CSV table of C-alpha atoms in Angstrom, one decimal:
chain,number,residue,atom,x,y,z
A,25,UNK,CA,-79.9,-0.4,48.2
A,26,UNK,CA,-81.7,3.1,48.3
A,27,UNK,CA,-80.0,5.6,50.1
A,28,UNK,CA,-83.4,7.0,51.5
A,29,UNK,CA,-84.3,3.7,52.5
A,30,UNK,CA,-81.4,3.2,54.5
A,31,UNK,CA,-81.5,7.0,56.2
A,32,UNK,CA,-84.0,9.2,57.9
A,33,UNK,CA,-84.4,10.9,54.6
A,34,UNK,CA,-88.1,10.9,53.8
A,35,UNK,CA,-89.3,8.1,51.5
A,36,UNK,CA,-91.4,9.4,48.2
A,37,UNK,CA,-94.5,7.7,47.5
A,38,UNK,CA,-92.6,5.3,44.6
A,39,UNK,CA,-91.0,2.2,44.1
A,40,UNK,CA,-89.1,2.8,46.8
A,41,UNK,CA,-91.9,1.9,49.4
A,42,UNK,CA,-91.5,-1.8,49.3
A,43,UNK,CA,-94.2,-2.9,51.5
A,44,UNK,CA,-97.2,-3.7,49.8
A,45,UNK,CA,-100.0,-4.8,52.0
A,46,UNK,CA,-99.2,-8.6,51.8
A,47,UNK,CA,-95.4,-8.0,52.3
A,48,UNK,CA,-96.4,-5.7,55.4
A,49,UNK,CA,-98.7,-8.2,56.8
A,50,UNK,CA,-96.0,-10.8,56.1
A,51,UNK,CA,-93.6,-8.4,58.0
A,52,UNK,CA,-95.8,-8.2,61.3
A,53,UNK,CA,-96.3,-12.1,61.0
A,54,UNK,CA,-92.5,-12.4,61.2
A,55,UNK,CA,-92.1,-9.6,64.0
A,56,UNK,CA,-95.0,-10.6,66.3
A,57,UNK,CA,-94.1,-13.9,66.9
A,58,UNK,CA,-92.2,-13.4,69.8
A,59,UNK,CA,-90.9,-16.1,72.4
A,60,UNK,CA,-91.6,-13.2,75.1
A,61,UNK,CA,-95.1,-14.3,74.3
A,62,UNK,CA,-95.5,-17.2,75.5
A,63,UNK,CA,-94.6,-16.1,78.9
A,64,UNK,CA,-97.0,-13.2,78.9
A,65,UNK,CA,-99.5,-15.9,78.0
A,66,UNK,CA,-98.6,-18.4,80.8
A,67,UNK,CA,-98.6,-15.3,83.2
A,68,UNK,CA,-102.6,-15.2,82.9
A,69,UNK,CA,-103.6,-18.5,83.9
A,70,UNK,CA,-102.7,-20.7,87.3
A,71,UNK,CA,-100.3,-21.4,88.2
A,72,UNK,CA,-98.9,-18.3,87.0
A,73,UNK,CA,-102.2,-16.4,87.3
A,74,UNK,CA,-105.5,-16.2,88.6
A,75,UNK,CA,-107.8,-16.2,85.2
A,76,UNK,CA,-109.7,-19.2,83.7
A,77,UNK,CA,-109.2,-20.0,79.8
A,78,UNK,CA,-111.9,-17.7,78.5
A,79,UNK,CA,-110.4,-14.7,80.8
A,80,UNK,CA,-107.4,-14.9,79.2
A,81,UNK,CA,-108.6,-15.5,75.5
A,82,UNK,CA,-111.0,-12.5,76.1
A,83,UNK,CA,-107.5,-10.7,77.6
A,84,UNK,CA,-105.7,-11.9,74.0
A,85,UNK,CA,-108.4,-10.2,71.7
A,86,UNK,CA,-109.2,-6.8,73.5
A,87,UNK,CA,-105.2,-6.2,74.0
A,88,UNK,CA,-104.1,-7.6,70.3
A,89,UNK,CA,-107.1,-5.1,69.0
A,90,UNK,CA,-105.9,-2.2,70.9
A,91,UNK,CA,-102.2,-2.8,69.5
A,92,UNK,CA,-103.4,-3.2,66.1
A,93,UNK,CA,-105.4,0.3,66.5
A,94,UNK,CA,-102.2,1.8,68.3
A,95,UNK,CA,-99.9,0.8,65.5
A,96,UNK,CA,-102.2,2.1,62.8
A,97,UNK,CA,-102.9,5.2,64.7
A,98,UNK,CA,-99.1,6.3,65.4
A,99,UNK,CA,-98.1,5.5,61.8
A,100,UNK,CA,-99.9,7.5,60.2
A,101,UNK,CA,-97.2,10.3,59.7
A,102,UNK,CA,-94.9,7.7,58.4
A,103,UNK,CA,-97.5,6.4,55.8
A,104,UNK,CA,-98.5,9.8,55.1
A,105,UNK,CA,-95.0,11.6,54.8
A,106,UNK,CA,-92.7,8.7,54.4
A,107,UNK,CA,-90.7,9.9,57.8
A,108,UNK,CA,-89.2,7.7,60.5
A,109,UNK,CA,-89.9,7.8,64.2
A,110,UNK,CA,-86.9,10.1,65.0
A,111,UNK,CA,-88.1,12.7,62.5
A,112,UNK,CA,-91.6,12.2,63.7
A,113,UNK,CA,-90.8,13.0,67.3
A,114,UNK,CA,-89.4,16.3,66.6
A,115,UNK,CA,-92.8,18.0,66.0
A,116,UNK,CA,-93.3,17.2,69.8
A,117,UNK,CA,-89.8,17.2,71.4
A,118,UNK,CA,-88.0,19.5,69.0
A,119,UNK,CA,-84.8,18.5,66.9
A,120,UNK,CA,-82.4,18.0,70.1
A,121,UNK,CA,-84.9,17.0,72.4
A,122,UNK,CA,-86.4,14.0,70.0
A,123,UNK,CA,-82.9,12.1,70.8
A,124,UNK,CA,-84.3,11.4,74.3
A,125,UNK,CA,-87.5,9.4,73.6
A,126,UNK,CA,-85.4,8.1,70.4
A,127,UNK,CA,-82.8,6.7,73.1
A,128,UNK,CA,-85.5,5.3,75.0
A,129,UNK,CA,-87.1,3.4,72.3
A,130,UNK,CA,-83.7,2.1,71.2
A,131,UNK,CA,-82.6,1.1,74.5
A,132,UNK,CA,-84.8,-1.6,75.2
A,133,UNK,CA,-84.8,-2.9,71.4
A,134,UNK,CA,-81.3,-3.4,72.3
A,135,UNK,CA,-82.5,-5.4,75.6
A,136,UNK,CA,-85.1,-7.5,73.2
A,137,UNK,CA,-82.4,-8.2,70.7
A,138,UNK,CA,-80.5,-9.8,73.5
A,139,UNK,CA,-83.2,-11.8,74.7
A,140,UNK,CA,-84.5,-13.0,71.2
A,141,UNK,CA,-81.3,-14.2,70.2
A,142,UNK,CA,-80.4,-16.3,73.9
A,143,UNK,CA,-83.5,-18.0,73.3
A,144,UNK,CA,-82.9,-18.6,69.4
A,145,UNK,CA,-79.7,-20.0,70.4
A,146,UNK,CA,-81.3,-22.2,73.2
A,147,UNK,CA,-83.7,-23.7,70.5
A,148,UNK,CA,-80.7,-24.6,68.3
A,149,UNK,CA,-78.7,-25.9,70.8
A,150,UNK,CA,-81.4,-28.4,71.9
A,151,UNK,CA,-81.9,-29.3,68.5
A,152,UNK,CA,-77.7,-30.2,68.0
A,153,UNK,CA,-77.7,-31.6,71.5
A,154,UNK,CA,-80.7,-34.2,70.8
A,155,UNK,CA,-79.3,-35.4,67.4
A,156,UNK,CA,-75.1,-35.1,67.6
A,157,UNK,CA,-75.1,-35.0,71.7
A,158,UNK,CA,-73.1,-31.2,71.4
A,159,UNK,CA,-74.4,-29.1,74.0
A,160,UNK,CA,-73.0,-25.4,74.1
A,161,UNK,CA,-75.3,-22.8,73.9
A,162,UNK,CA,-72.7,-19.9,73.7
A,163,UNK,CA,-71.7,-21.1,70.1
A,164,UNK,CA,-75.0,-20.4,68.7
A,165,UNK,CA,-75.3,-17.2,70.5
A,166,UNK,CA,-72.8,-16.0,68.9
A,167,UNK,CA,-73.5,-17.5,65.7
A,168,UNK,CA,-77.1,-16.5,65.6
A,169,UNK,CA,-76.0,-12.9,66.4
A,170,UNK,CA,-73.2,-12.9,63.3
A,171,UNK,CA,-76.0,-13.8,61.1
A,172,UNK,CA,-78.6,-10.9,62.4
A,173,UNK,CA,-75.9,-8.3,61.8
A,174,UNK,CA,-75.1,-9.7,58.6
A,175,UNK,CA,-78.6,-9.4,57.3
A,176,UNK,CA,-79.5,-6.3,58.5
A,177,UNK,CA,-76.5,-4.3,57.0
A,178,UNK,CA,-77.4,-5.4,53.8
A,179,UNK,CA,-80.3,-3.1,54.0
A,180,UNK,CA,-84.3,-3.3,53.8
A,181,UNK,CA,-84.7,-4.9,51.4
A,182,UNK,CA,-83.0,-8.2,52.7
A,183,UNK,CA,-84.8,-8.0,55.8
A,184,UNK,CA,-87.9,-7.5,53.6
A,185,UNK,CA,-87.5,-10.8,51.8
A,186,UNK,CA,-86.4,-12.2,54.9
A,187,UNK,CA,-89.6,-11.5,56.6
A,188,UNK,CA,-91.7,-12.8,54.0
A,189,UNK,CA,-90.3,-16.0,53.3
A,190,UNK,CA,-89.7,-16.7,57.1
A,191,UNK,CA,-93.4,-15.3,58.0
A,192,UNK,CA,-94.6,-18.6,56.1
A,193,UNK,CA,-92.9,-21.3,57.8
A,194,UNK,CA,-93.3,-19.3,60.6
A,195,UNK,CA,-97.2,-19.2,60.5
A,196,UNK,CA,-97.1,-22.8,59.7
A,197,UNK,CA,-95.0,-23.7,62.6
A,198,UNK,CA,-97.1,-21.7,64.8
A,199,UNK,CA,-100.2,-23.6,63.7
A,200,UNK,CA,-98.7,-26.6,64.1
A,201,UNK,CA,-97.5,-25.9,67.5
A,202,UNK,CA,-100.9,-25.4,68.8
A,203,UNK,CA,-102.5,-28.3,67.6
A,204,UNK,CA,-99.5,-30.2,69.0
A,205,UNK,CA,-100.0,-28.8,72.4
A,206,UNK,CA,-103.9,-29.2,72.4
A,207,UNK,CA,-103.2,-33.0,71.4
A,208,UNK,CA,-101.0,-33.6,74.3
A,209,UNK,CA,-102.2,-31.5,76.8
A,210,UNK,CA,-106.1,-30.8,75.9
A,211,UNK,CA,-107.3,-32.8,78.7
A,212,UNK,CA,-105.7,-30.5,81.6
A,213,UNK,CA,-106.2,-27.3,79.9
A,214,UNK,CA,-110.0,-28.0,79.8
A,215,UNK,CA,-109.5,-28.0,83.4
A,216,UNK,CA,-108.6,-24.1,83.4
A,217,UNK,CA,-112.2,-23.4,81.9
A,218,UNK,CA,-113.5,-24.4,84.8
A,219,UNK,CA,-112.2,-22.5,87.5
A,220,UNK,CA,-114.1,-18.9,88.3
A,221,UNK,CA,-111.2,-17.0,87.3
A,222,UNK,CA,-111.5,-13.3,87.8
A,223,UNK,CA,-112.7,-10.3,86.2
A,224,UNK,CA,-110.9,-8.0,88.8
A,225,UNK,CA,-107.6,-6.5,88.8
A,226,UNK,CA,-105.8,-9.4,87.3
A,227,UNK,CA,-108.0,-9.3,83.9
A,228,UNK,CA,-106.6,-5.3,83.6
A,229,UNK,CA,-103.4,-6.4,84.6
A,230,UNK,CA,-103.4,-8.9,81.9
A,231,UNK,CA,-104.5,-6.2,79.2
A,232,UNK,CA,-101.7,-4.1,80.4
A,233,UNK,CA,-99.2,-6.3,80.5
A,234,UNK,CA,-99.9,-8.0,76.7
A,235,UNK,CA,-100.7,-4.3,75.5
A,236,UNK,CA,-97.4,-3.5,77.0
A,237,UNK,CA,-95.5,-6.1,74.9
A,238,UNK,CA,-96.0,-3.8,72.1
A,239,UNK,CA,-95.7,-0.4,73.9
A,240,UNK,CA,-92.4,0.3,72.3
A,241,UNK,CA,-93.4,-1.0,68.8
A,242,UNK,CA,-96.2,1.6,69.1
A,243,UNK,CA,-93.4,4.4,69.3
A,244,UNK,CA,-91.2,3.8,66.3
A,245,UNK,CA,-94.5,2.3,64.1
A,246,UNK,CA,-93.7,4.8,61.4
A,247,UNK,CA,-90.5,3.6,60.5
A,248,UNK,CA,-92.2,0.5,58.9
A,249,UNK,CA,-95.5,2.4,57.7
A,250,UNK,CA,-93.3,5.1,55.8
A,251,UNK,CA,-92.5,1.7,53.5
A,252,UNK,CA,-96.1,1.2,52.9
A,253,UNK,CA,-97.1,3.1,49.1
A,254,UNK,CA,-99.6,6.0,50.1
A,255,UNK,CA,-101.6,6.1,46.5
A,256,UNK,CA,-102.3,2.6,46.0
A,257,UNK,CA,-103.6,1.6,49.4
A,258,UNK,CA,-106.2,2.6,51.1
A,259,UNK,CA,-107.5,4.1,54.9
A,260,UNK,CA,-109.5,0.8,55.1
A,261,UNK,CA,-106.5,-1.2,54.0
A,262,UNK,CA,-104.1,0.1,56.1
A,263,UNK,CA,-106.2,-0.1,59.1
A,264,UNK,CA,-106.9,-3.9,57.8
A,265,UNK,CA,-103.0,-5.0,57.1
A,266,UNK,CA,-102.3,-3.9,60.8
A,267,UNK,CA,-105.3,-6.1,62.2
A,268,UNK,CA,-104.3,-9.0,59.7
A,269,UNK,CA,-100.6,-8.5,60.5
A,270,UNK,CA,-100.9,-8.3,64.5
A,271,UNK,CA,-104.5,-10.3,65.5
A,272,UNK,CA,-103.5,-13.8,63.9
A,273,UNK,CA,-99.8,-14.7,65.6
A,274,UNK,CA,-100.2,-12.4,68.6
A,275,UNK,CA,-103.1,-14.8,70.0
A,276,UNK,CA,-101.9,-17.8,69.2
A,277,UNK,CA,-98.4,-17.3,70.8
A,278,UNK,CA,-99.8,-16.3,74.0
A,279,UNK,CA,-102.5,-19.2,73.4
A,280,UNK,CA,-99.5,-21.7,73.4
A,281,UNK,CA,-97.9,-20.6,76.5
A,282,UNK,CA,-101.2,-20.7,78.2
A,283,UNK,CA,-101.5,-24.8,77.1
A,284,UNK,CA,-98.1,-25.0,78.5
A,285,UNK,CA,-98.7,-23.4,81.6
A,286,UNK,CA,-101.8,-25.3,82.2
A,287,UNK,CA,-100.5,-28.7,81.2
A,288,UNK,CA,-97.1,-28.5,83.1
A,289,UNK,CA,-96.6,-25.6,84.9
A,290,UNK,CA,-93.5,-24.0,81.8
A,291,UNK,CA,-93.6,-21.2,80.1
A,292,UNK,CA,-90.7,-21.4,78.0
A,293,UNK,CA,-91.8,-23.6,74.8
A,294,UNK,CA,-87.9,-24.7,74.4
A,295,UNK,CA,-88.3,-26.6,78.0
A,296,UNK,CA,-92.0,-27.7,77.1
A,297,UNK,CA,-91.0,-29.0,73.8
A,298,UNK,CA,-87.4,-30.6,75.0
A,299,UNK,CA,-89.0,-32.4,78.0
A,300,UNK,CA,-92.4,-33.7,76.7
A,301,UNK,CA,-92.4,-34.0,73.0
A,302,UNK,CA,-91.5,-37.5,72.5
A,303,UNK,CA,-90.6,-37.5,68.6
A,304,UNK,CA,-86.9,-35.8,68.1
A,305,UNK,CA,-87.9,-35.3,64.6
A,306,UNK,CA,-91.1,-33.0,65.4
A,307,UNK,CA,-89.2,-31.8,68.3
A,308,UNK,CA,-86.6,-30.4,66.1
A,309,UNK,CA,-88.5,-28.8,63.5
A,310,UNK,CA,-90.4,-26.6,66.4
A,311,UNK,CA,-87.5,-25.6,67.7
A,312,UNK,CA,-86.1,-24.8,64.5
A,313,UNK,CA,-89.4,-22.5,64.2
A,314,UNK,CA,-88.6,-21.0,67.4
A,315,UNK,CA,-85.1,-19.5,66.3
A,316,UNK,CA,-86.2,-18.5,63.0
A,317,UNK,CA,-88.9,-16.5,64.7
A,318,UNK,CA,-86.4,-14.9,66.8
A,319,UNK,CA,-84.1,-13.9,63.6
A,320,UNK,CA,-87.5,-12.2,61.9
A,321,UNK,CA,-88.5,-10.6,65.6
A,322,UNK,CA,-84.9,-9.3,65.7
A,323,UNK,CA,-84.6,-7.4,62.0
A,324,UNK,CA,-87.8,-5.5,62.9
A,325,UNK,CA,-88.4,-4.7,66.0
A,326,UNK,CA,-84.8,-4.5,67.8
A,327,UNK,CA,-82.3,-3.6,65.0
A,328,UNK,CA,-84.3,-0.9,63.0
A,329,UNK,CA,-85.5,1.4,65.6
A,330,UNK,CA,-81.9,1.7,67.6
A,331,UNK,CA,-80.2,1.8,64.2
A,332,UNK,CA,-81.8,5.0,62.8
A,333,UNK,CA,-81.7,6.6,66.3
A,334,UNK,CA,-77.9,5.9,66.1
A,335,UNK,CA,-77.6,6.9,62.3
A,336,UNK,CA,-79.1,10.7,63.3
A,337,UNK,CA,-77.3,10.8,66.7
A,338,UNK,CA,-73.8,10.1,65.7
A,339,UNK,CA,-74.1,10.6,61.5
A,340,UNK,CA,-72.7,7.0,61.2
A,341,UNK,CA,-73.9,4.8,58.2
A,342,UNK,CA,-76.8,2.1,58.5
A,343,UNK,CA,-74.0,-1.3,58.1
A,344,UNK,CA,-72.2,0.4,61.0
A,345,UNK,CA,-75.2,1.5,63.1
A,346,UNK,CA,-76.6,-2.4,62.8
A,347,UNK,CA,-73.2,-3.8,63.6
A,348,UNK,CA,-72.7,-1.8,66.8
A,349,UNK,CA,-76.2,-2.7,67.8
A,350,UNK,CA,-75.5,-6.4,67.6
A,351,UNK,CA,-72.7,-5.8,69.7
A,352,UNK,CA,-74.4,-3.9,72.3
A,353,UNK,CA,-77.2,-6.8,72.6
A,354,UNK,CA,-74.5,-9.0,73.5
A,355,UNK,CA,-73.4,-7.0,76.8
A,356,UNK,CA,-77.4,-7.0,78.1
A,357,UNK,CA,-76.8,-10.3,79.6
A,358,UNK,CA,-80.0,-12.1,78.3
A,359,UNK,CA,-79.5,-15.4,80.2
A,360,UNK,CA,-80.0,-12.9,83.6
A,361,UNK,CA,-83.2,-10.9,81.9
A,362,UNK,CA,-85.2,-14.1,81.3
A,363,UNK,CA,-85.6,-15.6,84.9
A,364,UNK,CA,-89.3,-14.9,85.2
A,365,UNK,CA,-90.0,-12.5,87.9
A,366,UNK,CA,-87.3,-9.8,86.6
A,367,UNK,CA,-88.6,-10.5,83.1
A,368,UNK,CA,-92.2,-9.6,83.9
A,369,UNK,CA,-90.9,-6.3,85.9
A,370,UNK,CA,-88.8,-5.4,83.0
A,371,UNK,CA,-92.2,-5.9,80.5
A,372,UNK,CA,-94.2,-3.6,83.4
A,373,UNK,CA,-90.9,-0.7,83.5
A,374,UNK,CA,-91.0,-0.5,79.8
A,375,UNK,CA,-94.5,0.3,79.5
A,376,UNK,CA,-94.4,2.6,82.2
A,377,UNK,CA,-91.9,4.7,80.0
A,378,UNK,CA,-93.3,4.3,76.8
A,379,UNK,CA,-96.8,5.0,77.5
A,380,UNK,CA,-96.5,8.8,78.3
A,381,UNK,CA,-94.2,9.3,75.2
A,382,UNK,CA,-97.2,7.8,72.9
A,383,UNK,CA,-99.6,10.3,74.6
A,384,UNK,CA,-97.3,13.1,73.8
A,385,UNK,CA,-97.2,12.0,70.0
A,386,UNK,CA,-100.8,11.3,69.3
A,387,UNK,CA,-101.6,14.5,71.0
A,388,UNK,CA,-99.3,16.6,69.3
A,389,UNK,CA,-100.4,15.1,65.6
A,390,UNK,CA,-103.9,14.5,65.6
A,391,UNK,CA,-105.3,17.3,68.3
A,392,UNK,CA,-102.4,20.1,68.1
A,393,UNK,CA,-101.7,19.7,64.6
A,394,UNK,CA,-105.0,18.1,63.3
A,395,UNK,CA,-102.9,15.3,60.8
A,396,UNK,CA,-101.0,18.1,59.5
A,397,UNK,CA,-97.0,18.5,59.3
A,398,UNK,CA,-94.7,20.3,57.3
A,399,UNK,CA,-91.7,17.8,56.6
A,400,UNK,CA,-89.6,20.6,55.5
A,401,UNK,CA,-90.1,22.1,58.9
A,402,UNK,CA,-89.2,18.8,60.6
A,403,UNK,CA,-86.1,18.1,58.8
A,404,UNK,CA,-85.2,21.8,59.3
A,405,UNK,CA,-85.7,21.6,63.0
A,406,UNK,CA,-86.3,25.2,63.8
A,407,UNK,CA,-89.0,24.8,66.0
A,408,UNK,CA,-88.5,25.3,69.9
A,409,UNK,CA,-85.5,27.3,69.6
A,410,UNK,CA,-86.1,29.3,72.7
A,411,UNK,CA,-85.4,26.4,74.5
A,412,UNK,CA,-82.3,25.1,72.2
A,413,UNK,CA,-84.5,23.0,70.4
A,414,UNK,CA,-85.7,21.0,73.1
A,415,UNK,CA,-89.7,21.2,74.0
A,416,UNK,CA,-90.1,21.5,77.6
A,417,UNK,CA,-93.4,20.7,77.7
A,418,UNK,CA,-93.1,17.1,75.9
A,419,UNK,CA,-90.5,16.3,78.5
A,420,UNK,CA,-92.4,17.4,81.7
A,421,UNK,CA,-95.7,15.6,80.3
A,422,UNK,CA,-93.5,12.1,79.6
A,423,UNK,CA,-92.0,12.9,83.1
A,424,UNK,CA,-95.6,13.3,85.0
A,425,UNK,CA,-97.1,10.4,83.1
A,426,UNK,CA,-94.0,8.0,83.8
A,427,UNK,CA,-94.2,9.0,87.6
A,428,UNK,CA,-98.1,8.1,87.7
A,429,UNK,CA,-97.5,4.9,85.4
A,430,UNK,CA,-94.9,3.7,88.4
A,431,UNK,CA,-97.2,4.6,91.0
A,432,UNK,CA,-99.7,2.5,89.0
A,433,UNK,CA,-97.7,0.0,88.1
A,434,UNK,CA,-100.4,-2.5,87.8
A,435,UNK,CA,-101.9,-0.7,84.6
A,436,UNK,CA,-99.3,1.5,83.8
A,437,UNK,CA,-99.5,1.5,80.0
A,438,UNK,CA,-103.2,2.9,80.4
A,439,UNK,CA,-101.8,5.2,83.2
A,440,UNK,CA,-98.8,6.8,81.4
A,441,UNK,CA,-100.5,6.9,77.8
A,442,UNK,CA,-103.6,9.2,78.9
A,443,UNK,CA,-101.4,11.2,81.6
A,444,UNK,CA,-99.1,12.1,78.9
A,445,UNK,CA,-101.4,13.0,76.6
A,446,UNK,CA,-103.3,15.3,78.8
A,447,UNK,CA,-100.2,17.1,80.4
A,448,UNK,CA,-98.7,17.7,76.8
A,449,UNK,CA,-101.9,19.1,75.6
A,450,UNK,CA,-102.6,21.4,78.6
A,451,UNK,CA,-98.6,22.5,78.7
A,452,UNK,CA,-98.8,23.0,74.8
A,453,UNK,CA,-101.7,25.7,75.0
A,454,UNK,CA,-101.4,27.5,78.0
A,455,UNK,CA,-97.3,27.7,77.9
A,456,UNK,CA,-95.0,26.5,74.7
A,457,UNK,CA,-97.7,28.0,72.0
A,458,UNK,CA,-97.1,31.6,73.8
A,459,UNK,CA,-93.6,31.5,72.6
A,460,UNK,CA,-93.0,29.3,69.9
A,461,UNK,CA,-93.9,30.1,66.6
A,462,UNK,CA,-94.2,26.7,65.2
A,463,UNK,CA,-96.8,25.7,68.3
A,464,UNK,CA,-98.5,29.1,68.0
A,465,UNK,CA,-99.5,28.4,64.1
A,466,UNK,CA,-100.2,24.9,64.5
A,467,UNK,CA,-102.9,26.3,67.4
A,468,UNK,CA,-104.2,29.1,64.7
A,469,UNK,CA,-104.7,26.1,61.9
A,470,UNK,CA,-106.1,24.0,64.4
A,471,UNK,CA,-108.4,27.0,65.0
A,472,UNK,CA,-109.4,27.5,61.2
A,473,UNK,CA,-109.9,23.9,60.7
A,474,UNK,CA,-112.2,23.5,63.4
A,475,UNK,CA,-115.6,22.4,61.9
A,476,UNK,CA,-113.9,21.5,58.7
A,477,UNK,CA,-113.8,18.1,56.9
A,478,UNK,CA,-110.5,16.8,58.2
A,479,UNK,CA,-107.8,16.2,56.1
A,480,UNK,CA,-107.0,12.2,55.2
């Protein structure tokens, strides 16, 4: 495997950029099928939520279009320069400061790693219990973890092919599961469409919750876009592959959760299938699909980000980073996190932290630097030397955004992102630009480019 593919070095625009459009879409199909999306879907309608079926569907469409847009937008530096998130963050947070948002991104990823592994282990345990009577979820939990560590440690090419092959089975299983649930529970689901519902705060809370499910991925999307060829992929194609990669699975998955909640009052598909699907063969097939989806999700969303951060901070190899991250995921106690009430609070809390960081990153690249970074400067990391290579404006803006997001927790992602972005721009222009050459040059370049065509 290429050293650049498993390091923080910029990936040149050549054969090392291994995710063509089809492979990139397949990666998101594999990644976006998160069993937590079942819970988010079920939380929108009775007995867990207050919306009717059509309002819930509207939430899913709006939220997932926003998700695709945010991924495409914040992934631009990775696609353009071949840099990962941890290097992208240096422009706004500084060489040392970038490690703070890096840890904040990696921390929830390790928790999600444990959650997804636990759900996969539950699915396999249900299959084995139905077929052979053997019931021990812990055996499958640790086996699952060992397999994921082995695959991830082999590098990006191994992850790529697991995602491509897995996405085919996952999308087939997802569509089949949807039709199975409609056939089994369609009558009860229609009743949900007839209730008045609400377009008030619960509607916006739903958009926040669904969007927040991707809030951490918004930050490190450059870890993936850096593998997309620049010369052979147009801006239109770049945007389209995010839409095609995100929307199909990210709408179908919560929709299945909606059907399960409306029909039997359960959000966890493992429980629904185990209790209400009569055919053992069908049940085993669907549960295997769910287990496979946990692997494809973890490989992309929950292993790559903390592994790259660990490589940068601790100067260790990719294989060692993947192994350590896998071991840490076991100690997140996912069997406790998966309690429904705490899980929703977990998602809301993560959204409150991630939104302000995204706001800072977007303003830094698109507004202050006008879509122009100097990769050599980012790798040298000499910016913000007056503050020991930590940008205080980015930290203050993130803190302001996080506090406001927690105050307005129901719409935390929106509030945090906007507050973080506005605070960052004001602080950079009024304070940092007067004391830091890197920032002053960026504002000067911005002034020179005002009125000129933007750089693609």
